[in-house]
mmCIF file of C-alpha atoms in Angstrom:
data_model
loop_
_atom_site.group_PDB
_atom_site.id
_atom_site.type_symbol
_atom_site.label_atom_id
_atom_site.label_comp_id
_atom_site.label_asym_id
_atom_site.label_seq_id
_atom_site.Cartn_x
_atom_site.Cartn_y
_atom_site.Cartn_z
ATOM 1 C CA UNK A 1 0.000 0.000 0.000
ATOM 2 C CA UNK A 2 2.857 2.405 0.672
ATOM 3 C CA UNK A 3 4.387 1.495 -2.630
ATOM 4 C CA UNK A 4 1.409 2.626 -4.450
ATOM 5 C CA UNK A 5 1.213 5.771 -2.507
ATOM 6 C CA UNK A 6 4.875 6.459 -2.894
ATOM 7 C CA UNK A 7 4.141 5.838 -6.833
ATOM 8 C CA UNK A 8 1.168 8.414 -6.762
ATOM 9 C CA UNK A 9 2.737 11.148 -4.795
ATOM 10 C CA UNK A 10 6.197 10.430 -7.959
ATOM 11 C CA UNK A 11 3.584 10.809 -10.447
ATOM 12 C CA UNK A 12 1.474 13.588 -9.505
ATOM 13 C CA UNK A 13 3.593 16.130 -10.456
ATOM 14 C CA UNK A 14 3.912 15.194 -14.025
ATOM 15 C CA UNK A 15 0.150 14.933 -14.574
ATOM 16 C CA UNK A 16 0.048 18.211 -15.817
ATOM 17 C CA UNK A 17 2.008 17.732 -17.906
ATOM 18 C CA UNK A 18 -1.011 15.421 -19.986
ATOM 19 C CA UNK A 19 -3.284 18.474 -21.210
ATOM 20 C CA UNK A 20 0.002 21.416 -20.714
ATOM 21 C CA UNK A 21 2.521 19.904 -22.917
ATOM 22 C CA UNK A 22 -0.375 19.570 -26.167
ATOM 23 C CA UNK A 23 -1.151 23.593 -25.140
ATOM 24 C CA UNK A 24 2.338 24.736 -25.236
ATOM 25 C CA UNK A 25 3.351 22.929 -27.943
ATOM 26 C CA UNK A 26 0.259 24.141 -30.078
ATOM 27 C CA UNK A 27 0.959 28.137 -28.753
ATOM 28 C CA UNK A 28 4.819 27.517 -29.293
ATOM 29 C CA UNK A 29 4.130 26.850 -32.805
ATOM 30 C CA UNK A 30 1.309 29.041 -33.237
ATOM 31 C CA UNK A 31 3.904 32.133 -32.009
ATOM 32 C CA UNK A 32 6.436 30.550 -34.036
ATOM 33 C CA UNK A 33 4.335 30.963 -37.072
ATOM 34 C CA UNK A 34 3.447 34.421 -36.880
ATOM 35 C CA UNK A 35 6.781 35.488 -36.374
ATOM 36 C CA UNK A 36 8.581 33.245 -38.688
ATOM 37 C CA UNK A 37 5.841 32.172 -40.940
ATOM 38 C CA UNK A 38 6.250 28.266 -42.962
ATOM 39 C CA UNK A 39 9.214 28.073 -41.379
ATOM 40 C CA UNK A 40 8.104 27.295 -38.050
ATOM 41 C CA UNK A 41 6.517 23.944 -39.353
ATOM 42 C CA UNK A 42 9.838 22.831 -40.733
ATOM 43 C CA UNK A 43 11.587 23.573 -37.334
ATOM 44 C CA UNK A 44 8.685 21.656 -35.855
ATOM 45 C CA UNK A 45 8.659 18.684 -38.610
ATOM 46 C CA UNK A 46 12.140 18.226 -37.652
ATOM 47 C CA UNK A 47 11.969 18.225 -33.731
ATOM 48 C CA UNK A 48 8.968 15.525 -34.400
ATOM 49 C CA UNK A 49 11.629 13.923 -36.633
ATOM 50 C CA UNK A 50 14.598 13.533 -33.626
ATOM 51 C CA UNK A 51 12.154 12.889 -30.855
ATOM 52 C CA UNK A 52 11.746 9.294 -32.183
ATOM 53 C CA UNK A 53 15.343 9.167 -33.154
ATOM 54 C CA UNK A 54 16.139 9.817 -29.556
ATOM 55 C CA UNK A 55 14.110 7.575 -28.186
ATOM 56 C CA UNK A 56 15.432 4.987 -29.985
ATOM 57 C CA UNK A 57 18.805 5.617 -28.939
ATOM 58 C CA UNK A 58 18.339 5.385 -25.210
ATOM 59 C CA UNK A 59 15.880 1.782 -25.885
ATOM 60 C CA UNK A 60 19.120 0.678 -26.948
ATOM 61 C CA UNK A 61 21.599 2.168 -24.528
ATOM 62 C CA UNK A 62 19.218 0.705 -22.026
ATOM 63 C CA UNK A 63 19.605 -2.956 -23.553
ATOM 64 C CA UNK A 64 23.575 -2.194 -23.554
ATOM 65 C CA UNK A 65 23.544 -1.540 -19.946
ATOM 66 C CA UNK A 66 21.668 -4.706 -18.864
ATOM 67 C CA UNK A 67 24.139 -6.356 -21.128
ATOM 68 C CA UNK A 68 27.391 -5.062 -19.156
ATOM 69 C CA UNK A 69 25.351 -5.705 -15.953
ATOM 70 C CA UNK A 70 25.074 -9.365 -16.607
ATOM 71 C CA UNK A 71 29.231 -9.595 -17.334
ATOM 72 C CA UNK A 72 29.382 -7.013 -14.189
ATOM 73 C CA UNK A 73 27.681 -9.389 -11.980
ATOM 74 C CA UNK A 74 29.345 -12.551 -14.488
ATOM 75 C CA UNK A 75 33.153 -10.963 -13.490
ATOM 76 C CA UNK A 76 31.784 -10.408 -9.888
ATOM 77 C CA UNK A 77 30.484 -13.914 -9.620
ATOM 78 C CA UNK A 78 34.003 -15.071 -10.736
ATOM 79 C CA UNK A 79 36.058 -13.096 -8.261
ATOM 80 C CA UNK A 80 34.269 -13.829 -4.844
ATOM 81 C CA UNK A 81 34.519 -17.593 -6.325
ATOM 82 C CA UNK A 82 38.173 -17.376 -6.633
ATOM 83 C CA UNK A 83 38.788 -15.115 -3.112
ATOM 84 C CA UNK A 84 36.359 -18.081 -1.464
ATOM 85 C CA UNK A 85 38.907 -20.709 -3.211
ATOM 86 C CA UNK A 86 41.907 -19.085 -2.546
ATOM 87 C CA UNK A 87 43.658 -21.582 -0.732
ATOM 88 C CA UNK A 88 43.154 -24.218 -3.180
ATOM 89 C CA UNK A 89 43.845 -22.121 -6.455
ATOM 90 C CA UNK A 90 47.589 -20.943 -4.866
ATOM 91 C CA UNK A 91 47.936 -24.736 -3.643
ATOM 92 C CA UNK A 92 47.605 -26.560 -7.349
ATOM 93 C CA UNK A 93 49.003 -23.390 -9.216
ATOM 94 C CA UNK A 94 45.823 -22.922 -11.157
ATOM 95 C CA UNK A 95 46.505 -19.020 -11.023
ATOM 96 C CA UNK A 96 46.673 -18.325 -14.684
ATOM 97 C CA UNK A 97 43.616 -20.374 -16.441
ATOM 98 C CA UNK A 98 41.929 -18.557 -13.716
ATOM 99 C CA UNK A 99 43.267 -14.832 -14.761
ATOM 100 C CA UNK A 100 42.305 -15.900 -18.389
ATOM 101 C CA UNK A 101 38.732 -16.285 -17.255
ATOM 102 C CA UNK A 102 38.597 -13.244 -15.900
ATOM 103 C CA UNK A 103 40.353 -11.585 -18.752
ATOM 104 C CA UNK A 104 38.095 -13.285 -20.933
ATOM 105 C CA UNK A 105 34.930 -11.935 -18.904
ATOM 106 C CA UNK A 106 36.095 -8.266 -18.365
ATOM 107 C CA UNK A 107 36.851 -7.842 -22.397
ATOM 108 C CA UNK A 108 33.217 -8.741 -23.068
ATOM 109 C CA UNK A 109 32.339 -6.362 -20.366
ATOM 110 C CA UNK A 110 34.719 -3.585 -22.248
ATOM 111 C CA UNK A 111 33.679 -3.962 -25.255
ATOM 112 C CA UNK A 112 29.644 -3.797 -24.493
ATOM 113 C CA UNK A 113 30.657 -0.658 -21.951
ATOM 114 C CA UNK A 114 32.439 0.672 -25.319
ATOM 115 C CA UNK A 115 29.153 0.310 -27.423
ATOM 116 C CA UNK A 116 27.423 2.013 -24.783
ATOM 117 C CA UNK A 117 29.664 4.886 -24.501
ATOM 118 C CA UNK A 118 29.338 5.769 -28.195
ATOM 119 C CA UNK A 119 25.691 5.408 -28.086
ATOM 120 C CA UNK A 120 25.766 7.220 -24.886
ATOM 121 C CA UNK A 121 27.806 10.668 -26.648
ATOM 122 C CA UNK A 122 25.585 10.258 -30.135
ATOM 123 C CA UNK A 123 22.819 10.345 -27.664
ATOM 124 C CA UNK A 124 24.615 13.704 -26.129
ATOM 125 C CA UNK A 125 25.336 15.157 -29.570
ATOM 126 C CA UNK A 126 21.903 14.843 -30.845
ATOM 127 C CA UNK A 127 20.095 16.162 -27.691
ATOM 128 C CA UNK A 128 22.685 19.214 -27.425
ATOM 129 C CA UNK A 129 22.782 19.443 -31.354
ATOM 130 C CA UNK A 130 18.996 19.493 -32.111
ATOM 131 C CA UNK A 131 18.000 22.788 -30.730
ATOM 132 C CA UNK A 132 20.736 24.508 -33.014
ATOM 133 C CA UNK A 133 19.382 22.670 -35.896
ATOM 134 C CA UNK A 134 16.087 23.739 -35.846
ATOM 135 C CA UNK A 135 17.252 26.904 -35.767
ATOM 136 C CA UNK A 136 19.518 26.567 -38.423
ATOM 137 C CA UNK A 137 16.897 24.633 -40.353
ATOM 138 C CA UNK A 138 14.487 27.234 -39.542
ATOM 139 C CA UNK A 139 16.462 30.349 -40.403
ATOM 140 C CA UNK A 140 17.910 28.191 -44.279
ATOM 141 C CA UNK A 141 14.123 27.724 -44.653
ATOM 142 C CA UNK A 142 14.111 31.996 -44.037
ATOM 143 C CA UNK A 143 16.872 32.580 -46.440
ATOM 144 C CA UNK A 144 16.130 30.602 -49.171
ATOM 145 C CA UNK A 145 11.944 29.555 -49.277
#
């Protein structure tokens, strides 16, 4: 019962946002037009066009990060096992098939935090990027109609 409460009172902020986001949007673009005139509807067409792009982006960064938690908790698995074995890894020399496995496990873990990172900075440059394209969209579309 708390949790549902808790969930209301995280929610009930944004609920606004349902019927103010359509207004502003509609008024934003409504001012836009009579001070910029056809040119406000490209700017517009091509916010609607990066919203989905974006989106898309972070659905995958999110499956990239679930990935490097699995080898996270895969690597972290693997190292408590050895600590907990210690004794009997040092006593038959089995030192380097183990640091193999481990090297093995944290390059997989690299290299799906590496695809993440890239996705993570086009992700950055298209969020920081896309306000000064509209405009620069919006002000070719000025220039030359």
């Amino acid at each position: 019962m708390a949790v549902d409460v808790q969930r209301f009172i995280d929610v009930s902020p944004w609920l606004q946002l349902i019927w103010s986001m359509p207004l502003q949007m509609i008024l934003s673009l409504l001012f836009l037009y009579r001070i910029l005139g056809w040119s406000a509807f490209v700017g517009f067409a091509l916010t609607l066009i990066l919203v989905p792009f974006n989106f898309a982006l972070t659905r995958k960064q999110k499956t990239y990060q679930i990935e490097q938690m699995k080898s996270k908790d895969d690597r972290i698995k693997l190292m408590s096992e050895i600590l907990n074995g210690i004794k009997v890894i040092k006593l038959y020399a089995w030192e380097p098939p183990f640091e193999l496995k481990i090297a093995e496990i944290r390059s997989k873990e690299l290299k799906v935090l590496r695809q993440a990172s890239v996705l993570t900075a086009w992700n950055a440059f298209t969020l920081y990027c896309s306000p000064f394209l509209v405009k620069f969209i919006n002000f070719l579309e000025l220039l030359f109609p």
